[in-house]
């Protein structure tokens, strides 16, 4: 299977703990995105990488959130000092970079975070 | 401030009939519009897109219409099939872009 994979699929943690999620994009895709989705809402953009460079961060991404994409391959999203409001589905997506227009994003299955 | 709005949380349609899902947007800087479909426990999957310079794009049973003056787009599925039952997200990409803004989704039920 050469789709986008995310690990873990589910994470339950206590408030105040740190968590880290991993995303493995489709191998030839140079663009990688992180989104957060809460119940009844669509995915909300968090951040975007072009290869290893993080080019955009949403205001939703507080100082407790950090994302990396070393070597332009897999990416990690870390949340420090988790809060109950961080409970959500965290989605990763990847795409090819086109010069113009829509680039179809391929999504992983997501990591569901529950903060107790 | 919701820049992409899907005002119908759900839609129920009989198998074989047409499904019409609607989406409104507020930002004229959007360059491309896309529809994604999502089944439970899976990530969204791309369905169809349209450039802001076009007014229609068709792919099999799926057609997307764009009305720029009204800042409105719609997805038509005809004929609808039970396997089309899913949540459909409308999304828009800014000019130059990569930042994608999603609507809240519409849950489609296709009854056999």
JSON list of C-alpha atoms in Angstrom, two decimals:
[
{"chain": "A", "resi": 1, "resn": "UNK", "atom": "CA", "xyz": [0.00, 0.00, 0.00]},
{"chain": "A", "resi": 2, "resn": "UNK", "atom": "CA", "xyz": [1.55, 3.31, -1.06]},
{"chain": "A", "resi": 3, "resn": "UNK", "atom": "CA", "xyz": [-0.98, 5.65, 0.53]},
{"chain": "A", "resi": 4, "resn": "UNK", "atom": "CA", "xyz": [-0.44, 8.14, 3.35]},
{"chain": "A", "resi": 5, "resn": "UNK", "atom": "CA", "xyz": [0.01, 6.42, 6.69]},
{"chain": "A", "resi": 6, "resn": "UNK", "atom": "CA", "xyz": [-0.31, 7.85, 10.18]},
{"chain": "A", "resi": 7, "resn": "UNK", "atom": "CA", "xyz": [0.79, 6.48, 13.50]},
{"chain": "A", "resi": 8, "resn": "UNK", "atom": "CA", "xyz": [-0.71, 5.96, 16.00]},
{"chain": "A", "resi": 9, "resn": "UNK", "atom": "CA", "xyz": [-4.34, 5.73, 14.91]},
{"chain": "A", "resi": 10, "resn": "UNK", "atom": "CA", "xyz": [-5.55, 6.48, 18.42]},
{"chain": "A", "resi": 11, "resn": "UNK", "atom": "CA", "xyz": [-3.91, 8.18, 21.37]},
{"chain": "A", "resi": 12, "resn": "UNK", "atom": "CA", "xyz": [-5.33, 8.71, 24.83]},
{"chain": "A", "resi": 13, "resn": "UNK", "atom": "CA", "xyz": [-3.32, 10.89, 27.15]},
{"chain": "A", "resi": 14, "resn": "UNK", "atom": "CA", "xyz": [-3.68, 12.84, 30.34]},
{"chain": "A", "resi": 15, "resn": "UNK", "atom": "CA", "xyz": [-3.77, 16.60, 30.37]},
{"chain": "A", "resi": 16, "resn": "UNK", "atom": "CA", "xyz": [-0.30, 18.06, 30.58]},
{"chain": "A", "resi": 17, "resn": "UNK", "atom": "CA", "xyz": [1.44, 15.21, 28.81]},
{"chain": "A", "resi": 18, "resn": "UNK", "atom": "CA", "xyz": [3.32, 15.55, 25.53]},
{"chain": "A", "resi": 19, "resn": "UNK", "atom": "CA", "xyz": [2.30, 13.57, 22.47]},
{"chain": "A", "resi": 20, "resn": "UNK", "atom": "CA", "xyz": [3.90, 13.03, 19.07]},
{"chain": "A", "resi": 21, "resn": "UNK", "atom": "CA", "xyz": [2.26, 11.84, 15.89]},
{"chain": "A", "resi": 22, "resn": "UNK", "atom": "CA", "xyz": [3.95, 10.57, 12.76]},
{"chain": "A", "resi": 23, "resn": "UNK", "atom": "CA", "xyz": [2.92, 10.88, 9.13]},
{"chain": "A", "resi": 24, "resn": "UNK", "atom": "CA", "xyz": [4.47, 9.03, 6.21]},
{"chain": "A", "resi": 25, "resn": "UNK", "atom": "CA", "xyz": [3.40, 10.66, 2.94]},
{"chain": "A", "resi": 26, "resn": "UNK", "atom": "CA", "xyz": [3.28, 9.12, -0.50]},
{"chain": "A", "resi": 27, "resn": "UNK", "atom": "CA", "xyz": [6.94, 8.82, -1.41]},
{"chain": "A", "resi": 28, "resn": "UNK", "atom": "CA", "xyz": [7.06, 11.06, -4.48]},
{"chain": "A", "resi": 29, "resn": "UNK", "atom": "CA", "xyz": [4.97, 13.84, -2.91]},
{"chain": "A", "resi": 30, "resn": "UNK", "atom": "CA", "xyz": [6.94, 16.91, -1.90]},
{"chain": "A", "resi": 31, "resn": "UNK", "atom": "CA", "xyz": [4.08, 18.72, -0.17]},
{"chain": "A", "resi": 32, "resn": "UNK", "atom": "CA", "xyz": [2.82, 17.67, 3.24]},
{"chain": "A", "resi": 33, "resn": "UNK", "atom": "CA", "xyz": [-0.02, 19.16, 5.28]},
{"chain": "A", "resi": 34, "resn": "UNK", "atom": "CA", "xyz": [-1.37, 18.77, 8.78]},
{"chain": "A", "resi": 35, "resn": "UNK", "atom": "CA", "xyz": [-5.02, 19.41, 9.62]},
{"chain": "A", "resi": 36, "resn": "UNK", "atom": "CA", "xyz": [-7.15, 19.14, 12.72]},
{"chain": "A", "resi": 37, "resn": "UNK", "atom": "CA", "xyz": [-10.76, 18.03, 12.58]},
{"chain": "A", "resi": 38, "resn": "UNK", "atom": "CA", "xyz": [-13.30, 18.25, 15.37]},
{"chain": "A", "resi": 39, "resn": "UNK", "atom": "CA", "xyz": [-16.78, 16.78, 15.43]},
{"chain": "A", "resi": 40, "resn": "UNK", "atom": "CA", "xyz": [-19.13, 18.30, 12.90]},
{"chain": "A", "resi": 41, "resn": "UNK", "atom": "CA", "xyz": [-16.43, 20.40, 11.27]},
{"chain": "A", "resi": 42, "resn": "UNK", "atom": "CA", "xyz": [-14.27, 20.09, 8.23]},
{"chain": "A", "resi": 43, "resn": "UNK", "atom": "CA", "xyz": [-10.50, 19.74, 8.45]},
{"chain": "A", "resi": 44, "resn": "UNK", "atom": "CA", "xyz": [-8.78, 22.91, 9.66]},
{"chain": "A", "resi": 45, "resn": "UNK", "atom": "CA", "xyz": [-5.41, 23.75, 8.15]},
{"chain": "A", "resi": 46, "resn": "UNK", "atom": "CA", "xyz": [-2.54, 23.68, 10.66]},
{"chain": "A", "resi": 47, "resn": "UNK", "atom": "CA", "xyz": [0.69, 23.74, 8.69]},
{"chain": "A", "resi": 48, "resn": "UNK", "atom": "CA", "xyz": [2.31, 22.95, 5.36]},
{"chain": "A", "resi": 49, "resn": "UNK", "atom": "CA", "xyz": [5.72, 21.72, 4.24]},
{"chain": "A", "resi": 50, "resn": "UNK", "atom": "CA", "xyz": [7.33, 21.95, 0.84]},
{"chain": "A", "resi": 51, "resn": "UNK", "atom": "CA", "xyz": [10.02, 19.28, 1.10]},
{"chain": "A", "resi": 52, "resn": "UNK", "atom": "CA", "xyz": [11.64, 19.96, 4.50]},
{"chain": "A", "resi": 53, "resn": "UNK", "atom": "CA", "xyz": [10.71, 23.64, 4.67]},
{"chain": "A", "resi": 54, "resn": "UNK", "atom": "CA", "xyz": [7.73, 24.62, 6.78]},
{"chain": "A", "resi": 55, "resn": "UNK", "atom": "CA", "xyz": [6.20, 27.39, 4.70]},
{"chain": "A", "resi": 56, "resn": "UNK", "atom": "CA", "xyz": [2.96, 28.20, 6.46]},
{"chain": "A", "resi": 57, "resn": "UNK", "atom": "CA", "xyz": [1.58, 27.88, 9.96]},
{"chain": "A", "resi": 58, "resn": "UNK", "atom": "CA", "xyz": [-1.96, 28.58, 10.99]},
{"chain": "A", "resi": 59, "resn": "UNK", "atom": "CA", "xyz": [-2.78, 30.81, 13.91]},
{"chain": "A", "resi": 60, "resn": "UNK", "atom": "CA", "xyz": [-4.42, 27.67, 15.31]},
{"chain": "A", "resi": 61, "resn": "UNK", "atom": "CA", "xyz": [-0.94, 26.28, 15.83]},
{"chain": "A", "resi": 62, "resn": "UNK", "atom": "CA", "xyz": [-0.06, 27.64, 19.25]},
{"chain": "A", "resi": 63, "resn": "UNK", "atom": "CA", "xyz": [3.42, 27.58, 20.76]},
{"chain": "A", "resi": 64, "resn": "UNK", "atom": "CA", "xyz": [2.63, 24.17, 22.22]},
{"chain": "A", "resi": 65, "resn": "UNK", "atom": "CA", "xyz": [2.47, 22.70, 18.73]},
{"chain": "A", "resi": 66, "resn": "UNK", "atom": "CA", "xyz": [5.51, 21.96, 16.62]},
{"chain": "A", "resi": 67, "resn": "UNK", "atom": "CA", "xyz": [5.89, 20.11, 13.36]},
{"chain": "A", "resi": 68, "resn": "UNK", "atom": "CA", "xyz": [8.95, 18.89, 11.57]},
{"chain": "A", "resi": 69, "resn": "UNK", "atom": "CA", "xyz": [9.74, 17.18, 8.34]},
{"chain": "A", "resi": 70, "resn": "UNK", "atom": "CA", "xyz": [13.40, 16.22, 8.43]},
{"chain": "A", "resi": 71, "resn": "UNK", "atom": "CA", "xyz": [14.88, 15.28, 5.06]},
{"chain": "A", "resi": 72, "resn": "UNK", "atom": "CA", "xyz": [11.59, 16.05, 3.38]},
{"chain": "A", "resi": 73, "resn": "UNK", "atom": "CA", "xyz": [10.18, 12.61, 3.99]},
{"chain": "A", "resi": 74, "resn": "UNK", "atom": "CA", "xyz": [8.06, 11.70, 7.03]},
{"chain": "A", "resi": 75, "resn": "UNK", "atom": "CA", "xyz": [6.72, 14.37, 9.35]},
{"chain": "A", "resi": 76, "resn": "UNK", "atom": "CA", "xyz": [6.03, 14.58, 13.06]},
{"chain": "A", "resi": 77, "resn": "UNK", "atom": "CA", "xyz": [3.54, 16.75, 14.91]},
{"chain": "A", "resi": 78, "resn": "UNK", "atom": "CA", "xyz": [4.21, 17.25, 18.61]},
{"chain": "A", "resi": 79, "resn": "UNK", "atom": "CA", "xyz": [1.82, 18.75, 21.12]},
{"chain": "A", "resi": 80, "resn": "UNK", "atom": "CA", "xyz": [3.34, 19.75, 24.43]},
{"chain": "A", "resi": 81, "resn": "UNK", "atom": "CA", "xyz": [1.40, 20.12, 27.66]},
{"chain": "A", "resi": 82, "resn": "UNK", "atom": "CA", "xyz": [-1.78, 18.81, 26.11]},
{"chain": "A", "resi": 83, "resn": "UNK", "atom": "CA", "xyz": [-5.11, 20.37, 27.03]},
{"chain": "A", "resi": 84, "resn": "UNK", "atom": "CA", "xyz": [-8.59, 18.90, 26.77]},
{"chain": "A", "resi": 85, "resn": "UNK", "atom": "CA", "xyz": [-9.30, 21.29, 23.91]},
{"chain": "A", "resi": 86, "resn": "UNK", "atom": "CA", "xyz": [-6.61, 19.52, 21.88]},
{"chain": "A", "resi": 87, "resn": "UNK", "atom": "CA", "xyz": [-8.85, 16.45, 21.60]},
{"chain": "A", "resi": 88, "resn": "UNK", "atom": "CA", "xyz": [-9.52, 16.04, 17.88]},
{"chain": "A", "resi": 89, "resn": "UNK", "atom": "CA", "xyz": [-8.67, 14.02, 14.81]},
{"chain": "A", "resi": 90, "resn": "UNK", "atom": "CA", "xyz": [-5.29, 15.03, 13.40]},
{"chain": "A", "resi": 91, "resn": "UNK", "atom": "CA", "xyz": [-5.07, 14.45, 9.67]},
{"chain": "A", "resi": 92, "resn": "UNK", "atom": "CA", "xyz": [-2.01, 14.40, 7.46]},
{"chain": "A", "resi": 93, "resn": "UNK", "atom": "CA", "xyz": [-2.14, 14.82, 3.70]},
{"chain": "A", "resi": 94, "resn": "UNK", "atom": "CA", "xyz": [0.40, 14.94, 0.91]},
{"chain": "A", "resi": 95, "resn": "UNK", "atom": "CA", "xyz": [0.43, 16.10, -2.68]},
{"chain": "A", "resi": 96, "resn": "UNK", "atom": "CA", "xyz": [2.64, 16.72, -5.64]},
{"chain": "A", "resi": 97, "resn": "UNK", "atom": "CA", "xyz": [3.63, 20.33, -6.10]},
{"chain": "A", "resi": 98, "resn": "UNK", "atom": "CA", "xyz": [2.26, 21.86, -9.25]},
{"chain": "A", "resi": 99, "resn": "UNK", "atom": "CA", "xyz": [3.14, 25.30, -10.46]},
{"chain": "A", "resi": 100, "resn": "UNK", "atom": "CA", "xyz": [-0.46, 26.29, -10.77]},
{"chain": "A", "resi": 101, "resn": "UNK", "atom": "CA", "xyz": [-3.79, 25.28, -9.51]},
{"chain": "A", "resi": 102, "resn": "UNK", "atom": "CA", "xyz": [-5.31, 22.58, -7.50]},
{"chain": "A", "resi": 103, "resn": "UNK", "atom": "CA", "xyz": [-3.14, 19.89, -6.20]},
{"chain": "A", "resi": 104, "resn": "UNK", "atom": "CA", "xyz": [-5.14, 16.96, -5.14]},
{"chain": "A", "resi": 105, "resn": "UNK", "atom": "CA", "xyz": [-4.30, 16.08, -1.56]},
{"chain": "A", "resi": 106, "resn": "UNK", "atom": "CA", "xyz": [-4.17, 12.48, -0.42]},
{"chain": "A", "resi": 107, "resn": "UNK", "atom": "CA", "xyz": [-5.17, 12.08, 3.19]},
{"chain": "A", "resi": 108, "resn": "UNK", "atom": "CA", "xyz": [-4.10, 9.54, 5.75]},
{"chain": "A", "resi": 109, "resn": "UNK", "atom": "CA", "xyz": [-6.61, 7.87, 8.09]},
{"chain": "A", "resi": 110, "resn": "UNK", "atom": "CA", "xyz": [-5.85, 10.30, 10.90]},
{"chain": "A", "resi": 111, "resn": "UNK", "atom": "CA", "xyz": [-4.78, 10.06, 14.52]},
{"chain": "A", "resi": 112, "resn": "UNK", "atom": "CA", "xyz": [-7.58, 10.49, 17.02]},
{"chain": "A", "resi": 113, "resn": "UNK", "atom": "CA", "xyz": [-6.33, 12.23, 20.16]},
{"chain": "A", "resi": 114, "resn": "UNK", "atom": "CA", "xyz": [-8.28, 12.14, 23.41]},
{"chain": "A", "resi": 115, "resn": "UNK", "atom": "CA", "xyz": [-7.00, 14.25, 26.27]},
{"chain": "A", "resi": 116, "resn": "UNK", "atom": "CA", "xyz": [-8.44, 13.27, 29.64]},
{"chain": "B", "resi": 1, "resn": "UNK", "atom": "CA", "xyz": [-15.22, 33.50, 10.15]},
{"chain": "B", "resi": 2, "resn": "UNK", "atom": "CA", "xyz": [-16.25, 30.67, 7.86]},
{"chain": "B", "resi": 3, "resn": "UNK", "atom": "CA", "xyz": [-14.95, 31.38, 4.39]},
{"chain": "B", "resi": 4, "resn": "UNK", "atom": "CA", "xyz": [-16.40, 28.16, 2.97]},
{"chain": "B", "resi": 5, "resn": "UNK", "atom": "CA", "xyz": [-19.92, 27.28, 4.03]},
{"chain": "B", "resi": 6, "resn": "UNK", "atom": "CA", "xyz": [-21.97, 24.18, 3.54]},
{"chain": "B", "resi": 7, "resn": "UNK", "atom": "CA", "xyz": [-25.32, 25.11, 4.98]},
{"chain": "B", "resi": 8, "resn": "UNK", "atom": "CA", "xyz": [-26.97, 21.72, 4.72]},
{"chain": "B", "resi": 9, "resn": "UNK", "atom": "CA", "xyz": [-25.65, 19.32, 7.36]},
{"chain": "B", "resi": 10, "resn": "UNK", "atom": "CA", "xyz": [-27.41, 16.38, 5.71]},
{"chain": "B", "resi": 11, "resn": "UNK", "atom": "CA", "xyz": [-29.21, 15.34, 2.56]},
{"chain": "B", "resi": 12, "resn": "UNK", "atom": "CA", "xyz": [-31.28, 12.25, 1.84]},
{"chain": "B", "resi": 13, "resn": "UNK", "atom": "CA", "xyz": [-31.85, 11.06, -1.72]},
{"chain": "B", "resi": 14, "resn": "UNK", "atom": "CA", "xyz": [-33.43, 8.02, -3.32]},
{"chain": "B", "resi": 15, "resn": "UNK", "atom": "CA", "xyz": [-31.16, 5.69, -5.27]},
{"chain": "B", "resi": 16, "resn": "UNK", "atom": "CA", "xyz": [-31.09, 6.60, -8.96]},
{"chain": "B", "resi": 17, "resn": "UNK", "atom": "CA", "xyz": [-32.08, 10.22, -8.39]},
{"chain": "B", "resi": 18, "resn": "UNK", "atom": "CA", "xyz": [-29.86, 13.27, -8.50]},
{"chain": "B", "resi": 19, "resn": "UNK", "atom": "CA", "xyz": [-27.97, 14.48, -5.42]},
{"chain": "B", "resi": 20, "resn": "UNK", "atom": "CA", "xyz": [-27.12, 18.17, -5.31]},
{"chain": "B", "resi": 21, "resn": "UNK", "atom": "CA", "xyz": [-24.71, 19.38, -2.65]},
{"chain": "B", "resi": 22, "resn": "UNK", "atom": "CA", "xyz": [-24.18, 23.10, -2.27]},
{"chain": "B", "resi": 23, "resn": "UNK", "atom": "CA", "xyz": [-21.31, 25.26, -1.09]},
{"chain": "B", "resi": 24, "resn": "UNK", "atom": "CA", "xyz": [-20.90, 29.02, -0.69]},
{"chain": "B", "resi": 25, "resn": "UNK", "atom": "CA", "xyz": [-17.68, 30.94, -0.25]},
{"chain": "B", "resi": 26, "resn": "UNK", "atom": "CA", "xyz": [-16.83, 34.49, 0.69]},
{"chain": "B", "resi": 27, "resn": "UNK", "atom": "CA", "xyz": [-13.25, 35.05, -0.45]},
{"chain": "B", "resi": 28, "resn": "UNK", "atom": "CA", "xyz": [-12.69, 36.05, -4.07]},
{"chain": "B", "resi": 29, "resn": "UNK", "atom": "CA", "xyz": [-9.00, 35.09, -3.73]},
{"chain": "B", "resi": 30, "resn": "UNK", "atom": "CA", "xyz": [-9.84, 31.42, -3.98]},
{"chain": "B", "resi": 31, "resn": "UNK", "atom": "CA", "xyz": [-8.33, 29.94, -7.09]},
{"chain": "B", "resi": 32, "resn": "UNK", "atom": "CA", "xyz": [-9.51, 26.35, -7.09]},
{"chain": "B", "resi": 33, "resn": "UNK", "atom": "CA", "xyz": [-12.36, 24.49, -5.56]},
{"chain": "B", "resi": 34, "resn": "UNK", "atom": "CA", "xyz": [-12.47, 20.82, -4.69]},
{"chain": "B", "resi": 35, "resn": "UNK", "atom": "CA", "xyz": [-14.87, 18.25, -3.37]},
{"chain": "B", "resi": 36, "resn": "UNK", "atom": "CA", "xyz": [-13.75, 15.47, -1.05]},
{"chain": "B", "resi": 37, "resn": "UNK", "atom": "CA", "xyz": [-15.70, 12.45, 0.14]},
{"chain": "B", "resi": 38, "resn": "UNK", "atom": "CA", "xyz": [-15.21, 10.91, 3.56]},
{"chain": "B", "resi": 39, "resn": "UNK", "atom": "CA", "xyz": [-16.28, 7.54, 4.88]},
{"chain": "B", "resi": 40, "resn": "UNK", "atom": "CA", "xyz": [-16.19, 6.79, 8.63]},
{"chain": "B", "resi": 41, "resn": "UNK", "atom": "CA", "xyz": [-12.75, 5.93, 10.03]},
{"chain": "B", "resi": 42, "resn": "UNK", "atom": "CA", "xyz": [-11.04, 7.04, 6.82]},
{"chain": "B", "resi": 43, "resn": "UNK", "atom": "CA", "xyz": [-9.42, 10.26, 5.71]},
{"chain": "B", "resi": 44, "resn": "UNK", "atom": "CA", "xyz": [-11.11, 12.38, 3.04]},
{"chain": "B", "resi": 45, "resn": "UNK", "atom": "CA", "xyz": [-10.60, 11.28, -0.56]},
{"chain": "B", "resi": 46, "resn": "UNK", "atom": "CA", "xyz": [-10.50, 13.65, -3.49]},
{"chain": "B", "resi": 47, "resn": "UNK", "atom": "CA", "xyz": [-13.50, 13.55, -5.78]},
{"chain": "B", "resi": 48, "resn": "UNK", "atom": "CA", "xyz": [-13.43, 16.38, -8.30]},
{"chain": "B", "resi": 49, "resn": "UNK", "atom": "CA", "xyz": [-12.10, 19.92, -8.67]},
{"chain": "B", "resi": 50, "resn": "UNK", "atom": "CA", "xyz": [-12.72, 23.05, -10.70]},
{"chain": "B", "resi": 51, "resn": "UNK", "atom": "CA", "xyz": [-10.59, 26.04, -11.54]},
{"chain": "B", "resi": 52, "resn": "UNK", "atom": "CA", "xyz": [-12.00, 29.50, -10.91]},
{"chain": "B", "resi": 53, "resn": "UNK", "atom": "CA", "xyz": [-11.73, 30.22, -14.63]},
{"chain": "B", "resi": 54, "resn": "UNK", "atom": "CA", "xyz": [-14.24, 27.49, -15.48]},
{"chain": "B", "resi": 55, "resn": "UNK", "atom": "CA", "xyz": [-17.90, 27.09, -14.70]},
{"chain": "B", "resi": 56, "resn": "UNK", "atom": "CA", "xyz": [-18.30, 23.35, -15.07]},
{"chain": "B", "resi": 57, "resn": "UNK", "atom": "CA", "xyz": [-16.25, 20.20, -14.71]},
{"chain": "B", "resi": 58, "resn": "UNK", "atom": "CA", "xyz": [-17.55, 16.71, -15.22]},
{"chain": "B", "resi": 59, "resn": "UNK", "atom": "CA", "xyz": [-16.17, 13.32, -14.27]},
{"chain": "B", "resi": 60, "resn": "UNK", "atom": "CA", "xyz": [-18.45, 10.37, -14.80]},
{"chain": "B", "resi": 61, "resn": "UNK", "atom": "CA", "xyz": [-21.44, 10.65, -12.49]},
{"chain": "B", "resi": 62, "resn": "UNK", "atom": "CA", "xyz": [-20.00, 13.73, -10.78]},
{"chain": "B", "resi": 63, "resn": "UNK", "atom": "CA", "xyz": [-20.30, 17.30, -12.06]},
{"chain": "B", "resi": 64, "resn": "UNK", "atom": "CA", "xyz": [-19.22, 20.45, -10.27]},
{"chain": "B", "resi": 65, "resn": "UNK", "atom": "CA", "xyz": [-20.70, 23.81, -11.22]},
{"chain": "B", "resi": 66, "resn": "UNK", "atom": "CA", "xyz": [-19.16, 27.13, -10.25]},
{"chain": "B", "resi": 67, "resn": "UNK", "atom": "CA", "xyz": [-21.02, 30.44, -10.20]},
{"chain": "B", "resi": 68, "resn": "UNK", "atom": "CA", "xyz": [-18.37, 33.05, -9.43]},
{"chain": "B", "resi": 69, "resn": "UNK", "atom": "CA", "xyz": [-20.75, 36.00, -9.36]},
{"chain": "B", "resi": 70, "resn": "UNK", "atom": "CA", "xyz": [-22.79, 34.28, -6.67]},
{"chain": "B", "resi": 71, "resn": "UNK", "atom": "CA", "xyz": [-19.70, 32.75, -4.99]},
{"chain": "B", "resi": 72, "resn": "UNK", "atom": "CA", "xyz": [-21.47, 29.43, -5.11]},
{"chain": "B", "resi": 73, "resn": "UNK", "atom": "CA", "xyz": [-20.57, 25.96, -6.24]},
{"chain": "B", "resi": 74, "resn": "UNK", "atom": "CA", "xyz": [-22.50, 22.74, -6.34]},
{"chain": "B", "resi": 75, "resn": "UNK", "atom": "CA", "xyz": [-21.75, 19.06, -6.78]},
{"chain": "B", "resi": 76, "resn": "UNK", "atom": "CA", "xyz": [-24.23, 16.98, -8.76]},
{"chain": "B", "resi": 77, "resn": "UNK", "atom": "CA", "xyz": [-24.20, 13.21, -8.49]},
{"chain": "B", "resi": 78, "resn": "UNK", "atom": "CA", "xyz": [-26.36, 11.40, -10.99]},
{"chain": "B", "resi": 79, "resn": "UNK", "atom": "CA", "xyz": [-27.51, 8.73, -10.70]},
{"chain": "B", "resi": 80, "resn": "UNK", "atom": "CA", "xyz": [-26.98, 8.47, -6.95]},
{"chain": "B", "resi": 81, "resn": "UNK", "atom": "CA", "xyz": [-25.95, 5.09, -5.57]},
{"chain": "B", "resi": 82, "resn": "UNK", "atom": "CA", "xyz": [-26.04, 3.72, -2.01]},
{"chain": "B", "resi": 83, "resn": "UNK", "atom": "CA", "xyz": [-22.22, 3.62, -2.04]},
{"chain": "B", "resi": 84, "resn": "UNK", "atom": "CA", "xyz": [-22.24, 7.40, -2.41]},
{"chain": "B", "resi": 85, "resn": "UNK", "atom": "CA", "xyz": [-23.49, 7.69, 1.17]},
{"chain": "B", "resi": 86, "resn": "UNK", "atom": "CA", "xyz": [-20.71, 9.62, 2.92]},
{"chain": "B", "resi": 87, "resn": "UNK", "atom": "CA", "xyz": [-19.78, 13.07, 4.17]},
{"chain": "B", "resi": 88, "resn": "UNK", "atom": "CA", "xyz": [-18.90, 15.47, 1.36]},
{"chain": "B", "resi": 89, "resn": "UNK", "atom": "CA", "xyz": [-16.57, 18.40, 2.00]},
{"chain": "B", "resi": 90, "resn": "UNK", "atom": "CA", "xyz": [-16.28, 21.44, -0.20]},
{"chain": "B", "resi": 91, "resn": "UNK", "atom": "CA", "xyz": [-12.81, 23.00, -0.14]},
{"chain": "B", "resi": 92, "resn": "UNK", "atom": "CA", "xyz": [-11.13, 26.05, -1.63]},
{"chain": "B", "resi": 93, "resn": "UNK", "atom": "CA", "xyz": [-7.49, 26.90, -2.29]},
{"chain": "B", "resi": 94, "resn": "UNK", "atom": "CA", "xyz": [-6.06, 30.40, -2.25]},
{"chain": "B", "resi": 95, "resn": "UNK", "atom": "CA", "xyz": [-4.31, 31.81, -5.28]},
{"chain": "B", "resi": 96, "resn": "UNK", "atom": "CA", "xyz": [-0.70, 30.68, -5.26]},
{"chain": "B", "resi": 97, "resn": "UNK", "atom": "CA", "xyz": [-1.67, 27.96, -3.21]},
{"chain": "B", "resi": 98, "resn": "UNK", "atom": "CA", "xyz": [-1.53, 25.38, -0.85]},
{"chain": "B", "resi": 99, "resn": "UNK", "atom": "CA", "xyz": [-3.63, 26.58, 2.07]},
{"chain": "B", "resi": 100, "resn": "UNK", "atom": "CA", "xyz": [-6.93, 24.76, 1.74]},
{"chain": "B", "resi": 101, "resn": "UNK", "atom": "CA", "xyz": [-10.08, 25.87, 3.53]},
{"chain": "B", "resi": 102, "resn": "UNK", "atom": "CA", "xyz": [-12.75, 23.23, 4.08]},
{"chain": "B", "resi": 103, "resn": "UNK", "atom": "CA", "xyz": [-16.46, 23.58, 4.70]},
{"chain": "B", "resi": 104, "resn": "UNK", "atom": "CA", "xyz": [-18.13, 21.75, 7.57]},
{"chain": "B", "resi": 105, "resn": "UNK", "atom": "CA", "xyz": [-19.41, 18.98, 5.32]},
{"chain": "B", "resi": 106, "resn": "UNK", "atom": "CA", "xyz": [-22.76, 17.59, 4.20]},
{"chain": "B", "resi": 107, "resn": "UNK", "atom": "CA", "xyz": [-23.74, 14.03, 5.07]},
{"chain": "B", "resi": 108, "resn": "UNK", "atom": "CA", "xyz": [-25.40, 12.36, 2.09]},
{"chain": "B", "resi": 109, "resn": "UNK", "atom": "CA", "xyz": [-27.70, 9.39, 2.58]},
{"chain": "B", "resi": 110, "resn": "UNK", "atom": "CA", "xyz": [-28.67, 7.49, -0.55]},
{"chain": "B", "resi": 111, "resn": "UNK", "atom": "CA", "xyz": [-31.59, 5.17, 0.13]},
{"chain": "B", "resi": 112, "resn": "UNK", "atom": "CA", "xyz": [-31.94, 1.95, -1.81]}
]
